[in-house]
Short mmCIF file of C-alpha atoms in Angstrom, two decimals:
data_model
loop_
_atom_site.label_atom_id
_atom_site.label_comp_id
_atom_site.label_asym_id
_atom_site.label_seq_id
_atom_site.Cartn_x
_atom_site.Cartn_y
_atom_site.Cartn_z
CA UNK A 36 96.66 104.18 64.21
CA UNK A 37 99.31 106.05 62.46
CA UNK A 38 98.40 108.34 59.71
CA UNK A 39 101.56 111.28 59.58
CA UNK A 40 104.81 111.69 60.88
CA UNK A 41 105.01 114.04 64.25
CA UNK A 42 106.87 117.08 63.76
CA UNK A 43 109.73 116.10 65.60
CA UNK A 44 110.91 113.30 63.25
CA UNK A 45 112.00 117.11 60.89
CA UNK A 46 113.23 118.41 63.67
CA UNK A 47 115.75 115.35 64.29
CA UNK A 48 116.70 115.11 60.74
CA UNK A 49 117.63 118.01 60.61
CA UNK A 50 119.34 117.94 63.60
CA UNK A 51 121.40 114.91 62.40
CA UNK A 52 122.37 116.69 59.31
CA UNK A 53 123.33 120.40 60.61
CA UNK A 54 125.60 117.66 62.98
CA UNK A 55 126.97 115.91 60.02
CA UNK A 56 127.54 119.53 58.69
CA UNK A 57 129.87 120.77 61.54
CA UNK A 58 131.89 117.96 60.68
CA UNK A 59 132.95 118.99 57.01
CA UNK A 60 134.63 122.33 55.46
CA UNK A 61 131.45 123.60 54.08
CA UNK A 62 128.65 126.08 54.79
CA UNK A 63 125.70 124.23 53.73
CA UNK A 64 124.30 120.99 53.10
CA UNK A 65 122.93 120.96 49.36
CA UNK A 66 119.83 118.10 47.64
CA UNK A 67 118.13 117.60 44.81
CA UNK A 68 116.77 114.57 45.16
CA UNK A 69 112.89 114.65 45.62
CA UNK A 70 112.96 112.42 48.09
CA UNK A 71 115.20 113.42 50.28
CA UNK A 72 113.85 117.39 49.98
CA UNK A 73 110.37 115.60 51.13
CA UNK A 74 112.53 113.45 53.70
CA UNK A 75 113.41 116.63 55.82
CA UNK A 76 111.36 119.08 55.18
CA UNK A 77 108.30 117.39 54.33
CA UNK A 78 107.76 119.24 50.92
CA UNK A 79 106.80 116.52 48.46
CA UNK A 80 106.91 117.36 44.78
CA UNK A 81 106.78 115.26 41.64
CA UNK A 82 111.11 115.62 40.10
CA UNK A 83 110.55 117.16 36.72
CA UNK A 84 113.13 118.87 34.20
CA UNK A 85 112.34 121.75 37.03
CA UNK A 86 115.28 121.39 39.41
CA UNK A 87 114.46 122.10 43.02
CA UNK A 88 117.33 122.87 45.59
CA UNK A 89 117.17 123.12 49.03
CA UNK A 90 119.83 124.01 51.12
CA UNK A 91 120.52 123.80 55.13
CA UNK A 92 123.36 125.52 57.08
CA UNK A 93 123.62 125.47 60.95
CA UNK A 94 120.65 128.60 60.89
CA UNK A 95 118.74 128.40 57.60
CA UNK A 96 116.42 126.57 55.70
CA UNK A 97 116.38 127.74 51.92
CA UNK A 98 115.24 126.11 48.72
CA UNK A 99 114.53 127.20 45.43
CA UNK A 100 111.70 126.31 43.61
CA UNK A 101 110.04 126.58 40.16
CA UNK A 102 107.21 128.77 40.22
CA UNK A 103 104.57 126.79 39.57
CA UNK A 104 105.80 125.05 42.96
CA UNK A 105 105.68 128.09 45.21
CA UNK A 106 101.77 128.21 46.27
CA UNK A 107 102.66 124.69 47.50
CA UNK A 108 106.15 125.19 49.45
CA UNK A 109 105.45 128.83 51.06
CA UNK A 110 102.84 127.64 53.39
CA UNK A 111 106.07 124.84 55.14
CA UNK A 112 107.14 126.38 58.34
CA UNK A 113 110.31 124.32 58.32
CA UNK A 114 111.52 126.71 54.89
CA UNK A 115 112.73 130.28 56.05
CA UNK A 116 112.91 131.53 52.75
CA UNK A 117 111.59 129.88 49.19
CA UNK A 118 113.37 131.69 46.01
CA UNK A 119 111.78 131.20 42.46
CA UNK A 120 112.80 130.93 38.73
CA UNK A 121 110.31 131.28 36.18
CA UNK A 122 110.81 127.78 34.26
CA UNK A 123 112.97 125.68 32.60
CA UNK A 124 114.90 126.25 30.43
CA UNK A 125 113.94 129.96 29.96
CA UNK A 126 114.76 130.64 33.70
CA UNK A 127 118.14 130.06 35.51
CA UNK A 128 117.72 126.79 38.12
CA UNK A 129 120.79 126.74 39.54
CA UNK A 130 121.95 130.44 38.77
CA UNK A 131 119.02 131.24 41.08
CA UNK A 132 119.78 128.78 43.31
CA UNK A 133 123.58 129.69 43.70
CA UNK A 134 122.02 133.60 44.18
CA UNK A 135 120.32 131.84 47.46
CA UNK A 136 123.38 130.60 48.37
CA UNK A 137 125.62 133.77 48.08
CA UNK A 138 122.49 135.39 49.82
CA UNK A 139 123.17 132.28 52.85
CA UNK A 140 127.12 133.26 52.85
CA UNK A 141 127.42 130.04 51.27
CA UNK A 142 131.13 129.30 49.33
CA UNK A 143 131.22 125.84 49.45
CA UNK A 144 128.96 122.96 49.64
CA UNK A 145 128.17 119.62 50.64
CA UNK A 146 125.45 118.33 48.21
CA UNK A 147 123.85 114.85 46.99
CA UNK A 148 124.78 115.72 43.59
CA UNK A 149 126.89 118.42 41.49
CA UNK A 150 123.53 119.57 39.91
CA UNK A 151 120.28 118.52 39.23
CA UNK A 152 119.72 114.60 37.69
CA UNK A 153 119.07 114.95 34.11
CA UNK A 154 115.53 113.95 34.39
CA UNK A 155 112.81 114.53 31.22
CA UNK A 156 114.91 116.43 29.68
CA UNK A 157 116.89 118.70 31.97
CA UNK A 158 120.56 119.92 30.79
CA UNK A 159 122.05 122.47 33.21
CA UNK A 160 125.47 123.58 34.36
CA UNK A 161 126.85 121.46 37.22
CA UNK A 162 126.93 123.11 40.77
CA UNK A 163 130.55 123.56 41.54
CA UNK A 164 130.48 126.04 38.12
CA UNK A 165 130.02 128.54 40.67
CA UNK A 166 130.37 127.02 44.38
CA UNK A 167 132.92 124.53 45.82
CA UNK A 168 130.87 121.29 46.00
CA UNK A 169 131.86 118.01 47.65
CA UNK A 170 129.91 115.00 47.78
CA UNK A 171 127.71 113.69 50.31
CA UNK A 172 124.94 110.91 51.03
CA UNK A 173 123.81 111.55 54.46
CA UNK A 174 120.11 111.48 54.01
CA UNK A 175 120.45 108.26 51.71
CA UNK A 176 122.27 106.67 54.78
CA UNK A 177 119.53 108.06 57.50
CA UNK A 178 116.82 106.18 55.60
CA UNK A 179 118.50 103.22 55.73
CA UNK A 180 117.20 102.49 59.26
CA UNK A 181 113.39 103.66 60.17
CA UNK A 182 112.64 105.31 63.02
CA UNK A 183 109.58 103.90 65.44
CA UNK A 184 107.25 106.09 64.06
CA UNK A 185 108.62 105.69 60.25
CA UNK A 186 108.14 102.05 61.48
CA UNK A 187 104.19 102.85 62.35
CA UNK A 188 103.62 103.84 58.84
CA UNK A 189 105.15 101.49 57.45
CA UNK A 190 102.82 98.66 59.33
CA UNK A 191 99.83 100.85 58.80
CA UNK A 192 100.39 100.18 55.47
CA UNK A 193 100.61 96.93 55.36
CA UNK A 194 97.33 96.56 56.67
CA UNK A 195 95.44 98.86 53.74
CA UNK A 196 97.67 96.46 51.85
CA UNK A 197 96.19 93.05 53.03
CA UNK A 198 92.86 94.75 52.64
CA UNK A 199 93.46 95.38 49.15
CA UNK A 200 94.84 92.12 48.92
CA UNK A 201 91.91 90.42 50.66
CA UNK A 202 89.20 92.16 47.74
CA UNK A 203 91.51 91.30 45.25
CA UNK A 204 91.46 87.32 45.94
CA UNK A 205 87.50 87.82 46.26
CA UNK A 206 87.06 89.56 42.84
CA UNK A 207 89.35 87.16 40.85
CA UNK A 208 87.19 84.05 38.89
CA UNK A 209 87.63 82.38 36.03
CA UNK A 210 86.90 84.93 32.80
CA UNK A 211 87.83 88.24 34.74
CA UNK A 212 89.98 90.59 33.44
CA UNK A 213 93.12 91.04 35.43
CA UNK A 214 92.80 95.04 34.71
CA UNK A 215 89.42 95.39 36.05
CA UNK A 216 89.96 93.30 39.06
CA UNK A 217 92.79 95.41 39.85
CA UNK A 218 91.01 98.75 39.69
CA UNK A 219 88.19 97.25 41.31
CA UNK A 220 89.90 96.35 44.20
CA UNK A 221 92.47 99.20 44.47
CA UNK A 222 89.64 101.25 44.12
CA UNK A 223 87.28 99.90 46.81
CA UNK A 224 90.01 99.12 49.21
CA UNK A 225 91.08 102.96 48.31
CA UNK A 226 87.23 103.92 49.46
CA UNK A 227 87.60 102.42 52.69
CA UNK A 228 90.74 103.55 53.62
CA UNK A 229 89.77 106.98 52.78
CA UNK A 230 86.15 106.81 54.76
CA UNK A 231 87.99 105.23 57.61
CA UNK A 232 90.96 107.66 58.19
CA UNK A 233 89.34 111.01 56.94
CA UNK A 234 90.84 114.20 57.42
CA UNK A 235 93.77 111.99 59.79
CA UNK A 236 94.41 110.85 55.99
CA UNK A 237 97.36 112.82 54.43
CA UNK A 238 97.42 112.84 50.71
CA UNK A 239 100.44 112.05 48.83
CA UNK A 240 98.76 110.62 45.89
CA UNK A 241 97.58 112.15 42.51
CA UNK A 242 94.15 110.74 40.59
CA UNK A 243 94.80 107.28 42.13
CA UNK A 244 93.90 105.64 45.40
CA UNK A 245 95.76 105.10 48.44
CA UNK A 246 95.78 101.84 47.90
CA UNK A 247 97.14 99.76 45.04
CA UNK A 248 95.91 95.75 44.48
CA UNK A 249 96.92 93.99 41.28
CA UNK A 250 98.36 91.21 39.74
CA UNK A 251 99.99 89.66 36.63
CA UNK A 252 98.75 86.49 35.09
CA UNK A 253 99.78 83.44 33.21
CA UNK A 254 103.05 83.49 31.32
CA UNK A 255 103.80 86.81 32.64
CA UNK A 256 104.24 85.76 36.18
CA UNK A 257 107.75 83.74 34.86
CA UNK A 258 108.95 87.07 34.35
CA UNK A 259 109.86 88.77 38.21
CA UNK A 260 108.58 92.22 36.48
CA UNK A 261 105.73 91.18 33.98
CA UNK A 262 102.91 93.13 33.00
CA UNK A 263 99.37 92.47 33.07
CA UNK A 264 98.07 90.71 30.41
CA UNK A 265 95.31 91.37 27.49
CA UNK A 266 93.42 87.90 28.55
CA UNK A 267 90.90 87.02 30.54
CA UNK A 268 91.64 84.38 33.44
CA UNK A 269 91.00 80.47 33.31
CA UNK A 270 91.22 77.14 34.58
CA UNK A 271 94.69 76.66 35.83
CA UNK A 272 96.34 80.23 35.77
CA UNK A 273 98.93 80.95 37.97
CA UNK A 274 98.95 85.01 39.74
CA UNK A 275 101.63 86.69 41.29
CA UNK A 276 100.03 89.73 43.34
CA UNK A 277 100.75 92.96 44.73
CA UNK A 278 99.49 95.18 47.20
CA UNK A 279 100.67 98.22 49.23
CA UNK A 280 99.02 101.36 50.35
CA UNK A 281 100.87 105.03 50.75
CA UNK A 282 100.59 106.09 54.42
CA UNK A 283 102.40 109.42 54.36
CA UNK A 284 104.65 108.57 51.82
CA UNK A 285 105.32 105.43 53.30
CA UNK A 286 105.42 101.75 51.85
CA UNK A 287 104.73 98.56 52.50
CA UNK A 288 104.85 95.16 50.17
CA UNK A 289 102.49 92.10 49.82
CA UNK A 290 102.89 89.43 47.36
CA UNK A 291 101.45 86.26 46.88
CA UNK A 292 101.73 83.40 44.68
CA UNK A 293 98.10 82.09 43.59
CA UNK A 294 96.24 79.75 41.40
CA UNK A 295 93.28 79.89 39.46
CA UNK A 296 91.56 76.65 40.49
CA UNK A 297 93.48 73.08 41.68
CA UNK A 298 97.50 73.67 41.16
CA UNK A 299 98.98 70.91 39.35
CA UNK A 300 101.18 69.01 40.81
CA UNK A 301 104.28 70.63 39.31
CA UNK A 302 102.93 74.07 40.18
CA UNK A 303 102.57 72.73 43.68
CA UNK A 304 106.06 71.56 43.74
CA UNK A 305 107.48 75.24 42.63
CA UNK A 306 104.97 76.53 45.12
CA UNK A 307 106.17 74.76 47.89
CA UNK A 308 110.07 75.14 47.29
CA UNK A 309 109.18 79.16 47.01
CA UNK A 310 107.41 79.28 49.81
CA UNK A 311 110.30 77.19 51.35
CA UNK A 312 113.15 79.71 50.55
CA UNK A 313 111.13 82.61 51.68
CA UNK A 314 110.88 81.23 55.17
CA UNK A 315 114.55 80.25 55.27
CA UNK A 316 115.37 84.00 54.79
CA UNK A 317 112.94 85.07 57.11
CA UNK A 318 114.17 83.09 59.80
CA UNK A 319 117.76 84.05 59.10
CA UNK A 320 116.95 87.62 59.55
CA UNK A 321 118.22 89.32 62.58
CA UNK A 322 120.46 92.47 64.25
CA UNK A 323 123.36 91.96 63.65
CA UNK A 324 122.94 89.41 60.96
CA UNK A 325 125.05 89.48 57.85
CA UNK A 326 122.78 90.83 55.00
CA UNK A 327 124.75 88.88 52.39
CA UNK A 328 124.16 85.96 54.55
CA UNK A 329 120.38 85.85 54.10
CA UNK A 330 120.63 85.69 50.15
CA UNK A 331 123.26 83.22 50.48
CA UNK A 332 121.16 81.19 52.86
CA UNK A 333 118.40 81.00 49.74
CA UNK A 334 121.53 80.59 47.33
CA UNK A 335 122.40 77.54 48.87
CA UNK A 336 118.75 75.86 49.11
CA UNK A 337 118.03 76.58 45.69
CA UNK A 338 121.29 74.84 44.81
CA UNK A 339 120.58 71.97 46.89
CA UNK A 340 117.18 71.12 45.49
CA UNK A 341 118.54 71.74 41.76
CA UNK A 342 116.30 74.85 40.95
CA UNK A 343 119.31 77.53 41.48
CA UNK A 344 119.24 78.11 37.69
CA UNK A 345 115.32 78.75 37.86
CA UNK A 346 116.10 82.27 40.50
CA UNK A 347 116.31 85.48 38.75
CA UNK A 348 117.12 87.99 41.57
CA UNK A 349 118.05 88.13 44.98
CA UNK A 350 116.16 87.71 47.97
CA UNK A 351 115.16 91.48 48.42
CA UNK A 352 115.37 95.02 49.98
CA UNK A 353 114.92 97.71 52.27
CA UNK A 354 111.51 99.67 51.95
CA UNK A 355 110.33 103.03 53.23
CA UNK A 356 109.65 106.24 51.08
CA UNK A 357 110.35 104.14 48.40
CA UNK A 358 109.31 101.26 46.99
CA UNK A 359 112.85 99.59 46.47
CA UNK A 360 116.03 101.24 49.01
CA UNK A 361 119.58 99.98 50.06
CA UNK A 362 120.37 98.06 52.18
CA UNK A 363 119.47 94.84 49.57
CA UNK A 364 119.84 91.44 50.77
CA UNK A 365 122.74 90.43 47.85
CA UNK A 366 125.10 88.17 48.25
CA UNK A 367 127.43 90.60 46.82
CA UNK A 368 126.04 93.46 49.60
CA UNK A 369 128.82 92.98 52.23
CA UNK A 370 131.66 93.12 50.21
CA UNK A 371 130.56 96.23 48.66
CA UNK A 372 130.78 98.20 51.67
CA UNK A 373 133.29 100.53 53.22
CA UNK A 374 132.16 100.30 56.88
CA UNK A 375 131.88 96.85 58.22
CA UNK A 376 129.07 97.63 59.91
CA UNK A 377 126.91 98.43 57.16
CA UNK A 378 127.12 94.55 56.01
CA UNK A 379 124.91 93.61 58.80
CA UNK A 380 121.10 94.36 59.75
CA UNK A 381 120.70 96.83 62.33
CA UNK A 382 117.11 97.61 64.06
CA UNK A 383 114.80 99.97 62.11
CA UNK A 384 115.77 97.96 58.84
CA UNK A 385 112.60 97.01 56.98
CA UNK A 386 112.91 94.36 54.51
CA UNK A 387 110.77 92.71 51.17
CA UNK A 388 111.71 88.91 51.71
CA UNK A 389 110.55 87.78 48.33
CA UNK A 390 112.88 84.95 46.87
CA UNK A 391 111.58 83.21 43.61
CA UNK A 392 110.95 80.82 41.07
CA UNK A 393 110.69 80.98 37.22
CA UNK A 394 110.04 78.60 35.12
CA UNK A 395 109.73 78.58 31.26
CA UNK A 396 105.77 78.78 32.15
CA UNK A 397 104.99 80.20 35.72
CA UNK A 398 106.91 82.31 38.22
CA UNK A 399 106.27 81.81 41.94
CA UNK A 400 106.96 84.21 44.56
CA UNK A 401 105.57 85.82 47.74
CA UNK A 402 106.47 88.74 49.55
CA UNK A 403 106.29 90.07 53.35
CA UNK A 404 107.66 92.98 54.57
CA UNK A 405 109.43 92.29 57.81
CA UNK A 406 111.14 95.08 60.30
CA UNK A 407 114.08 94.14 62.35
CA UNK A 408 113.96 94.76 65.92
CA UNK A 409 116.40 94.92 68.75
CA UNK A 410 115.72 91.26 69.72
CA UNK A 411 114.47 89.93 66.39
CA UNK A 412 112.12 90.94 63.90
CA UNK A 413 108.23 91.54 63.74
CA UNK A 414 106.40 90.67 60.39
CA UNK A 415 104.38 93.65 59.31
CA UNK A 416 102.57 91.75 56.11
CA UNK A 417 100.03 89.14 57.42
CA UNK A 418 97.83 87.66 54.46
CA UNK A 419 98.32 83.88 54.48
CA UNK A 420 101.24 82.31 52.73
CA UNK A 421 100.01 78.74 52.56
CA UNK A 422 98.61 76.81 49.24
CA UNK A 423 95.46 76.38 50.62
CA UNK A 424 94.84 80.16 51.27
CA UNK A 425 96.06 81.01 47.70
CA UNK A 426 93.89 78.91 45.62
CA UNK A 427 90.94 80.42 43.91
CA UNK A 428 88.01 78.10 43.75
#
């Protein structure tokens, strides 16, 4: 049961980039990205109009922090030295982080960005104001393939998930409210999780569970990102679901298609040619496999049973510390890339498969995440997928 990445995933990230470093003309390696910070260091932190910089050079570990954030970053052993401005925009962001820099014998930089992202608000001065900056997405790139134990997360999540997934189906009846369902079974599944795993347990959430259930309902569902509805279920809705549950940062994805009593038999048509496509793409995935290839394998079943018209997106995407990540499985994808080898799926990939359906009424769609392996691929999701599992009597 995996619960928290060891300490030597850091130590190999960082590894990888202070070798990426040695290859380029600068002295340090330079993010702002939240995710990435939390990627190799392990500091999380919520990306505000506060700018936080971190900064790695073949010896150091630096970052500079707002202070309300330095309680919460000084106690990281991986951080040699945490610098502070007050706040923003009465303190100085990046002048104090380019005062870490010159303090690192830092002139020129590799770094995700040439400044902080102008996030709720934020207007600063770009980077290379005061340093020599040149781009970089090495950490973007890392993340693109998981690691074994990135990998162990990622499946302990999915089961939290089907959990989640499993109250979810129990609580949902004709006149429930698809709000209170959702809570109800986020929040129980949350319970569980949390008086299962203890202490092993490592928080990454604020005011909410580990877990999130829910679903959208009715006309909503023929939109691929509806909201939940003000109305109560009935006879003869159709629910698209979600679950997932944060496992040291870490994501999974479960969707299902489902009906509030007896489909009709146009709602088990859609059903069926969904449910179709989804295991088309599944069973084209693969090392080695073109990633274009997969949506175009959907493409052309859509096209051949006359619904191609009815698909809004394409079949789906990589998954890890966030919820949606490159590589995606577009048609476009390959063509788009620089290296050829980056247009096909390479072990440590984990993928959403979630092709769909819309309709003027209903949308249909499931979702599995699904890893790829050195011989094949290992589905990490496991709530059924059939019709009969999926209706609500």
């Amino acid at each position: 049961m995996a619960t928290r990445l060891p300490p030597s995933e850091f130590e190999a990230r960082i590894d990888s980039i202070r070798g990426a470093l040695a290859d380029t003309d600068a002295d340090a390696g330079v993010w702002f990205g939240a995710t990435s910070i939390e990627y190799l260091t392990g500091f999380h932190h919520i990306q505000t109009e506060r700018p936080v910089v971190l900064a790695v050079t073949p010896n150091r570990i630096e970052i500079t922090v707002p202070r309300l954030e330095v309680e919460r970053v000084e106690p990281n052993h991986r951080i040699d030295a945490v610098h502070h401005y007050f706040d923003y925009p009465g303190g100085k962001p990046i002048e104090t982080a380019v005062s870490m820099l010159r303090g690192m014998g830092v002139d020129a930089v590799a770094a995700d960005g040439d400044g902080a992202p102008g996030v709720m608000g934020y207007e600063g001065p770009k980077l290379s104001e005061f340093v020599d900056v040149e781009s970089q997405r090495w950490v973007d790139r890392m993340r693109w393939e998981k690691t074994d134990a990135e990998v162990d997360l990622i499946r302990e999540s999915a089961k939290w998930a089907n959990l989640g997934h499993r109250y979810l189906a129990d609580y949902t009846e004709v006149g429930a409210h698809p709000a209170t369902v959702s809570q109800q079974a986020s929040t129980d599944a949350s319970r569980a999780m949390l008086d299962t795993l203890g202490d092993r347990y490592s928080v990454r959430v604020r005011g909410n569970g580990p877990v999130h259930a829910g679903y959208i309902s009715g006309t909503e569902t023929a939109l691929p990102h509806g909201h939940t509805p003000n109305e109560r279920l009935s006879e003869g809705d159709v629910l698209i679901t979600g679950a997932s549950a944060n496992v040291d940062g870490y994501h999974s994805e479960l969707e299902r298609t489902m009906f509030v009593g007896e489909p009709t038999d146009e709602q088990e048509h859609y059903f069926e040619l969904m449910l179709e496509a989804q295991t088309l793409a599944i069973e084209a995935l693969g090392p080695g496999v073109s990633i274009s290839h997969v949506d175009q394998v959907v493409w052309d079943y859509f096209e051949e049973q006359g619904v191609a018209d009815l698909a809004q997106h394409h079949v789906g995407h990589n998954i890890g510390l966030d919820g949606h990540e490159p590589p995606y499985i577009d048609r476009g994808w390959d063509d788009a890339q620089e290296d050829p080898a980056d247009a096909e799926m390479a072990p440590g990939q984990v993928y959403t498969i979630e092709p769909g359906i819309y309709t003027d009424e209903f949308g249909y769609r499931h979702s599995d995440t699904i890893a790829i392996t050195e011989r094949g691929t290992e589905w990490l999701t496991f709530f059924p997928r059939d019709l009969e599992s999926n209706v609500v009597r």
